[in-house]
Short mmCIF file of C-alpha atoms in Angstrom, two decimals:
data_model
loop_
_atom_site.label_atom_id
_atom_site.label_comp_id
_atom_site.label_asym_id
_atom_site.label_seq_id
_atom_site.Cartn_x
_atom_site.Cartn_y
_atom_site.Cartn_z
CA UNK A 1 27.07 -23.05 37.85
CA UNK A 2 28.98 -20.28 35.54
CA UNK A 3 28.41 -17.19 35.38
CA UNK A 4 26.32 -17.61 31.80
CA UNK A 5 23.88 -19.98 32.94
CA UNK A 6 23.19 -17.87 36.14
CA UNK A 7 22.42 -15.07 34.00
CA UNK A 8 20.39 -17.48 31.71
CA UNK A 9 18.39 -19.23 34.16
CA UNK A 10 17.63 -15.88 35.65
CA UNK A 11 13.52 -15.25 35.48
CA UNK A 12 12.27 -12.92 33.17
CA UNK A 13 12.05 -9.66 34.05
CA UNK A 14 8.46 -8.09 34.00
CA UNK A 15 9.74 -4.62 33.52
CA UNK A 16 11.78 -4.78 30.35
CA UNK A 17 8.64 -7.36 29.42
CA UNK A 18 10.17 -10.33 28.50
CA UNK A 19 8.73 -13.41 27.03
CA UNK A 20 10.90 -15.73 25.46
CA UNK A 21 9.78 -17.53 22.26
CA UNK A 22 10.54 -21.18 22.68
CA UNK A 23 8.21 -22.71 19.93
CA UNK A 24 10.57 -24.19 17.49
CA UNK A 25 7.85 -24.52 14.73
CA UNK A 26 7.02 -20.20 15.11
CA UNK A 27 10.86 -19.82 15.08
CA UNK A 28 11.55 -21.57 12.01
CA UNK A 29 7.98 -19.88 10.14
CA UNK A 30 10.24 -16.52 11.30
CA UNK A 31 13.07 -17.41 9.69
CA UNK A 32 11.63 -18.41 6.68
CA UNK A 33 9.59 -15.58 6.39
CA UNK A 34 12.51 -13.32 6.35
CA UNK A 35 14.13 -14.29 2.83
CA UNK A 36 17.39 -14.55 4.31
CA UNK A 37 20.92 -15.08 2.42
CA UNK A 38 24.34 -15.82 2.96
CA UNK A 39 25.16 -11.85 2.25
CA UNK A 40 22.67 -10.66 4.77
CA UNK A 41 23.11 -8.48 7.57
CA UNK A 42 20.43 -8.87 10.20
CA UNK A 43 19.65 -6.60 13.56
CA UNK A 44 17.57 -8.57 15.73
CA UNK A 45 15.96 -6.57 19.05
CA UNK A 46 15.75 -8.41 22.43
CA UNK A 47 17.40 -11.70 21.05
CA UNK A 48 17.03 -12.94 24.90
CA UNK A 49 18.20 -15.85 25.27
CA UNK A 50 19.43 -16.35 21.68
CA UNK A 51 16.77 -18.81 20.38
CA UNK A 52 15.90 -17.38 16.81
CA UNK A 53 19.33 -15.47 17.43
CA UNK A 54 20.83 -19.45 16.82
CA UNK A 55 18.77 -19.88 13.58
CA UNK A 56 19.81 -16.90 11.87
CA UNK A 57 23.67 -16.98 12.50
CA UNK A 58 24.27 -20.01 9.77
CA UNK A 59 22.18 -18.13 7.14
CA UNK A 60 23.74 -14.63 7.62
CA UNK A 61 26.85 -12.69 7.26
CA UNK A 62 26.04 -10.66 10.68
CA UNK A 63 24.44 -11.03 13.36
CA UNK A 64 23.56 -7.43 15.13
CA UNK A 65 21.81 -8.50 18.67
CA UNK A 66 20.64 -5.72 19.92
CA UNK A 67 19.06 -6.42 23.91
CA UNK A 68 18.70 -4.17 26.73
CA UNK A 69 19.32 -6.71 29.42
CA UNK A 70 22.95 -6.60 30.53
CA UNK A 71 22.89 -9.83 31.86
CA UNK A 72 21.31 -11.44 28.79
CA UNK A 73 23.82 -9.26 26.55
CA UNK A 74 26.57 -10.35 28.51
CA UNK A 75 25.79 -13.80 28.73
CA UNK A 76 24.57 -14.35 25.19
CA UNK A 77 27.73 -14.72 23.03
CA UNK A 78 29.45 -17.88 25.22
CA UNK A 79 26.07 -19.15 25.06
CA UNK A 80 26.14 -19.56 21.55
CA UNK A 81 29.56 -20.61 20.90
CA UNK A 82 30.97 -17.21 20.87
CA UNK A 83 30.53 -17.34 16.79
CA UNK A 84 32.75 -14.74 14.81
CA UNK A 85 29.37 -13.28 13.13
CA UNK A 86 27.30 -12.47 16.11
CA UNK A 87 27.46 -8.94 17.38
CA UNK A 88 25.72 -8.02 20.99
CA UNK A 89 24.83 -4.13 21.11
CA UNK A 90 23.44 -3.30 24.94
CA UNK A 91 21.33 -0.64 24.57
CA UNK A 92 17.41 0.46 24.07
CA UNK A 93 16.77 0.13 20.47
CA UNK A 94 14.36 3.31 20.60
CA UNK A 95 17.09 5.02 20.99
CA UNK A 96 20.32 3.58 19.54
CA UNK A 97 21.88 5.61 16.64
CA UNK A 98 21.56 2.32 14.28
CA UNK A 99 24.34 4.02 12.02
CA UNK A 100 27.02 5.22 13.91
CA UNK A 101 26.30 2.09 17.16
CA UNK A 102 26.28 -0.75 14.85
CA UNK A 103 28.83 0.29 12.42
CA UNK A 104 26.88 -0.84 9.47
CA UNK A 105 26.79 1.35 6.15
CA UNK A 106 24.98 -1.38 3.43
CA UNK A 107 21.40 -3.12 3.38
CA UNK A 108 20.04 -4.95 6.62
CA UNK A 109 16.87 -6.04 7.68
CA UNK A 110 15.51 -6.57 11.05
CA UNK A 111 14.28 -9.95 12.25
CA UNK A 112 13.02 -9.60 15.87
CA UNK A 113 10.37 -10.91 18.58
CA UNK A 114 9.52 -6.98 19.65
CA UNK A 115 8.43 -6.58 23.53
CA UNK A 116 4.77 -5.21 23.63
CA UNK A 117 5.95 -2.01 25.37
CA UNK A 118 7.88 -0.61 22.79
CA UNK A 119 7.04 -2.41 19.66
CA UNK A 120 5.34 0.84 18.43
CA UNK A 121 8.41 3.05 18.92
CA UNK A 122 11.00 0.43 17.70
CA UNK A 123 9.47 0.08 14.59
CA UNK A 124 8.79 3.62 13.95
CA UNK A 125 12.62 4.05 14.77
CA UNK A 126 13.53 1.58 12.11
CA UNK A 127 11.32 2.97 9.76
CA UNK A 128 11.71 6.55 9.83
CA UNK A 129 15.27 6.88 10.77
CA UNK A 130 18.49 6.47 8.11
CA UNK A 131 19.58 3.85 7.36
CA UNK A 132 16.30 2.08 6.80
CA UNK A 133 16.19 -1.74 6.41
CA UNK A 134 15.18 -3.21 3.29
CA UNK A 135 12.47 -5.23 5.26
CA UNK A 136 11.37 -6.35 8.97
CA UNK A 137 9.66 -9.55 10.00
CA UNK A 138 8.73 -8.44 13.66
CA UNK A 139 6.62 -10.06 16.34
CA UNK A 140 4.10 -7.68 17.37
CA UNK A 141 0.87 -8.11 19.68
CA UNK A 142 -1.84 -8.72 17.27
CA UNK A 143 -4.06 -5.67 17.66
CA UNK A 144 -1.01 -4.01 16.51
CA UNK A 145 -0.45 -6.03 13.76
CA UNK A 146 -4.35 -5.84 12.73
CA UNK A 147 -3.38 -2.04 13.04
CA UNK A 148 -0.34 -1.93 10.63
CA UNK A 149 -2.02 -4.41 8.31
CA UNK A 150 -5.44 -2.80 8.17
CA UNK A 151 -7.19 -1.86 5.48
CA UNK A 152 -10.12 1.63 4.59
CA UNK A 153 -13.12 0.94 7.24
CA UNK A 154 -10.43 0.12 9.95
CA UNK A 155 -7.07 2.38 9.47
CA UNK A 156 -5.60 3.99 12.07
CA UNK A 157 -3.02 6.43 12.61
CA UNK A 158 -0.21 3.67 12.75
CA UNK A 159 -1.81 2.08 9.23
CA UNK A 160 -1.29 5.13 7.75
CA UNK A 161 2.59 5.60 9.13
CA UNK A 162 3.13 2.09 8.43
CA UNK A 163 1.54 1.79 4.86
CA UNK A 164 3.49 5.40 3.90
CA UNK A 165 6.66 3.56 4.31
CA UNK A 166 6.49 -0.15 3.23
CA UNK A 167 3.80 -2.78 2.27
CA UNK A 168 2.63 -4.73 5.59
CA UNK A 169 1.45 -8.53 5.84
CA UNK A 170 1.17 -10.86 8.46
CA UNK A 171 2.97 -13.62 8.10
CA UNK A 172 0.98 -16.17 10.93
CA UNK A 173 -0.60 -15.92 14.16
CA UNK A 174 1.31 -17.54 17.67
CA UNK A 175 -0.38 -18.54 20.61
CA UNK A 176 0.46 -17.68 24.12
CA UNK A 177 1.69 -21.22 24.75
CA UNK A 178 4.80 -20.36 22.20
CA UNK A 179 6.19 -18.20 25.07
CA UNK A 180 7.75 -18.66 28.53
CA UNK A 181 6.00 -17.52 30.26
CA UNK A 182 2.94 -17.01 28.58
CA UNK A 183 1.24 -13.76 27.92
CA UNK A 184 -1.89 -12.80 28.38
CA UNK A 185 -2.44 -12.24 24.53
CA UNK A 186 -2.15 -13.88 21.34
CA UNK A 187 0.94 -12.32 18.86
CA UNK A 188 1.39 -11.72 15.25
CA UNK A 189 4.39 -12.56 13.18
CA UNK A 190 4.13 -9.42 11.06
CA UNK A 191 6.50 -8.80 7.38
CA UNK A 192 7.31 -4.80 6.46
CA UNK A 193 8.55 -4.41 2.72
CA UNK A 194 10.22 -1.46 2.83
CA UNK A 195 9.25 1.17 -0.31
CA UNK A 196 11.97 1.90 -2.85
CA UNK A 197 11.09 5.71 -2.59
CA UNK A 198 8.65 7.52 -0.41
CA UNK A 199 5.29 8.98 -1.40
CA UNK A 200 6.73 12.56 -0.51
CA UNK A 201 9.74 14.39 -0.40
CA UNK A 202 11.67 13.93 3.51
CA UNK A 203 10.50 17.66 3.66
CA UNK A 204 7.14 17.36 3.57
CA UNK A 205 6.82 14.34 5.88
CA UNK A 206 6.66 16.04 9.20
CA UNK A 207 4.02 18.02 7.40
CA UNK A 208 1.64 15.31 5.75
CA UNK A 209 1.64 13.25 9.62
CA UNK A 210 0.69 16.37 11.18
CA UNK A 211 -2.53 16.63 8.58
CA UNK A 212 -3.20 12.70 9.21
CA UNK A 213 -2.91 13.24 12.63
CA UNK A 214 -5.54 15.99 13.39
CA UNK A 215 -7.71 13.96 11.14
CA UNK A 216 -6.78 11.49 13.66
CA UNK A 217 -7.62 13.58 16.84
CA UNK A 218 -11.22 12.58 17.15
CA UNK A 219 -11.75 9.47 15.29
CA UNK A 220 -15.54 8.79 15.80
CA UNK A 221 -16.28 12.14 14.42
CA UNK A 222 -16.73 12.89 10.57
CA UNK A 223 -14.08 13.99 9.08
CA UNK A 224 -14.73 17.69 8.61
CA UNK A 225 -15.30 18.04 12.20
CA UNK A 226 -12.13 15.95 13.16
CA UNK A 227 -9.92 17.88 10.50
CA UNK A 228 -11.23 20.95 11.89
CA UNK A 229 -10.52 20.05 15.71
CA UNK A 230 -6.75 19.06 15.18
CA UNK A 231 -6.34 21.93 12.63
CA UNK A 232 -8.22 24.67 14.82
CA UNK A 233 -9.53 25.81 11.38
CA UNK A 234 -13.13 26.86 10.36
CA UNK A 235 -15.63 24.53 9.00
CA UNK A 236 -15.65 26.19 5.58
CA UNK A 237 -11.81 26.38 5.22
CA UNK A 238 -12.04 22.32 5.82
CA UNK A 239 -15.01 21.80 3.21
CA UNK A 240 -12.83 23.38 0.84
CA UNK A 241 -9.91 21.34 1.47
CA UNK A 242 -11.38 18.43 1.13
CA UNK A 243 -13.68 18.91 -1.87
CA UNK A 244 -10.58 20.22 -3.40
CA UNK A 245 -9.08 16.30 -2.68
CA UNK A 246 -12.19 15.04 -3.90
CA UNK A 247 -13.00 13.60 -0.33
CA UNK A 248 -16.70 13.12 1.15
CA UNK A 249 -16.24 15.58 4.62
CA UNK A 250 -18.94 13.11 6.17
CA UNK A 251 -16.92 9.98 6.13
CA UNK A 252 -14.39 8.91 9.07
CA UNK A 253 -10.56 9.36 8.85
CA UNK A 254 -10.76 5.58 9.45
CA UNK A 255 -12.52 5.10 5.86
CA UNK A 256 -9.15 7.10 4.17
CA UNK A 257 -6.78 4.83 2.50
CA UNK A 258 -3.04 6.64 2.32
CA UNK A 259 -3.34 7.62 -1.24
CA UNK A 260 -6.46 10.09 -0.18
CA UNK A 261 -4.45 11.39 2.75
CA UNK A 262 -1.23 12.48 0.10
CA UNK A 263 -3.83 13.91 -1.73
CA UNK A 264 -5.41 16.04 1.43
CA UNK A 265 -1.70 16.99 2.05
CA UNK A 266 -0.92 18.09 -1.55
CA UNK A 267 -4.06 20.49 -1.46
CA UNK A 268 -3.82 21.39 1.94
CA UNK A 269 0.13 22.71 1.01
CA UNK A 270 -1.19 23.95 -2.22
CA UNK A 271 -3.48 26.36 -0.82
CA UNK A 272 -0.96 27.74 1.19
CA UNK A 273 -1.50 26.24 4.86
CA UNK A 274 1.67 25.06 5.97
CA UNK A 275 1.38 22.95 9.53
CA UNK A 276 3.95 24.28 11.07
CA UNK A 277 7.81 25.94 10.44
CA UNK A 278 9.32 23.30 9.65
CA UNK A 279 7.28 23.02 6.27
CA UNK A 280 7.95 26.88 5.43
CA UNK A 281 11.31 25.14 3.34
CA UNK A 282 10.51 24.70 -0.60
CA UNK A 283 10.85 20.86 -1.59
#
């Protein structure tokens, strides 16, 4: 037996949480999905054992493979071929410097089947961080996709961070049986359009998530109470804040769809509360 299939036929490893997608019908909806073309460059996180990693190499100009398992990384080139287009980065995607590590300066998007431990942090990577992709079609766990997806009466903090950077839809729902081995919970093919330009200037971002997350900080309470917890501000200050956003202080933060938290933010800097140094700079 080579060295390759050893490292291939190795089991999964628990700890970097590895399920490998074998369902050829879910691979090709992935694909699909994705809008890809002959000009494309595509990062794909934790290819594995290289089973969508195969699909997308004849439809691409690049392949960036970017997968934390030295063996896997190792291994994964001879096992498909060794093809001139496939790049293997080893590395922990929350943390790569996409720029400088993968050499790319033009358009990508991402096309990946995301572990459940860091999906959250991967895609916040890829979305906050230069150069953002023009689009991702992730794999997700599907309370996280419900989550990114969600619409007023169910947003969270992640629908908000999500939604402020590119339109979300899901794209289909796979079983556990489309994984070996099978997890214990049913995942969401998930597609992230990333916007043209942002809501709000890059120096007033830190600012507006700091607002949506105190309004965040106790979610079950109204809004002028949760505002007021995470802000450590009086109950009148808050009233006026949000009657000044035209916003009812006893509904939920989970009720707020984004364009009524840019408009919290805008009042909140108008009125001359900055959040915290960092938002002392003049856009």
């Amino acid at each position: 037996m080579s060295s390759a299939t050893r490292q291939f036929s190795a089991r999964p490893r628990k700890s970097l949480g590895q399920h490998f997608l074998v369902d050829g019908r879910v691979l090709t909806r992935i694909v699909a999905s994705a809008d890809l073309n002959e000009a494309d460059i595509v990062v794909e996180v934790g290819p594995g054992k290289g089973a969508l990693t195969r699909r997308l190499l004849p439809r691409v100009a690049q392949v960036i493979a970017i997968e934390m398992d030295e063996n896997l990384a190792e291994a994964l080139p001879a096992k498909l071929d060794s093809p001139p287009n496939l790049s293997v980065v080893c590395g922990d995607a929350r943390a790569i410097d996409f720029g400088s590590t993968t050499g790319f300066g033009q358009p990508y998007k991402v096309v990946a089947n995301l572990p459940y431990y860091a999906a959250n942090p991967i895609i916040r990577r890829f979305l906050e961080t230069e150069p953002r992709p023009s689009s991702l079609v992730v794999m997700v766990q599907r309370e996280v996709a419900e989550s990114m997806t969600a619409h007023p009466g169910k947003m969270t903090l992640l629908s908000v961070a999500t939604q402020f950077y590119a339109n979300a839809r899901t794209v289909c729902q796979v079983p556990p049986s489309a994984f070996r081995p099978a997890p214990k919970v049913t995942s969401t093919v998930v597609r992230l359009d990333l916007s043209h330009s942002l809501p709000l200037e890059e120096c007033d971002i830190s600012g507006f998530f700091d607002l949506v997350r105190a309004g965040f900080s106790a979610p079950r309470k109204q809004l002028r109470n949760s505002l007021g917890h995470g802000l450590r501000k009086s109950s009148q200050e808050i009233m006026q804040l949000l009657e000044a956003a035209g916003i009812d202080g006893a509904r939920r933060a989970e009720t707020l769809e984004l364009k009524e938290w840019l408009e919290t933010y805008r009042q909140w800097k108008r009125s001359g509360h900055l959040l915290s140094r960092e938002q002392v700079q003049v856009c």
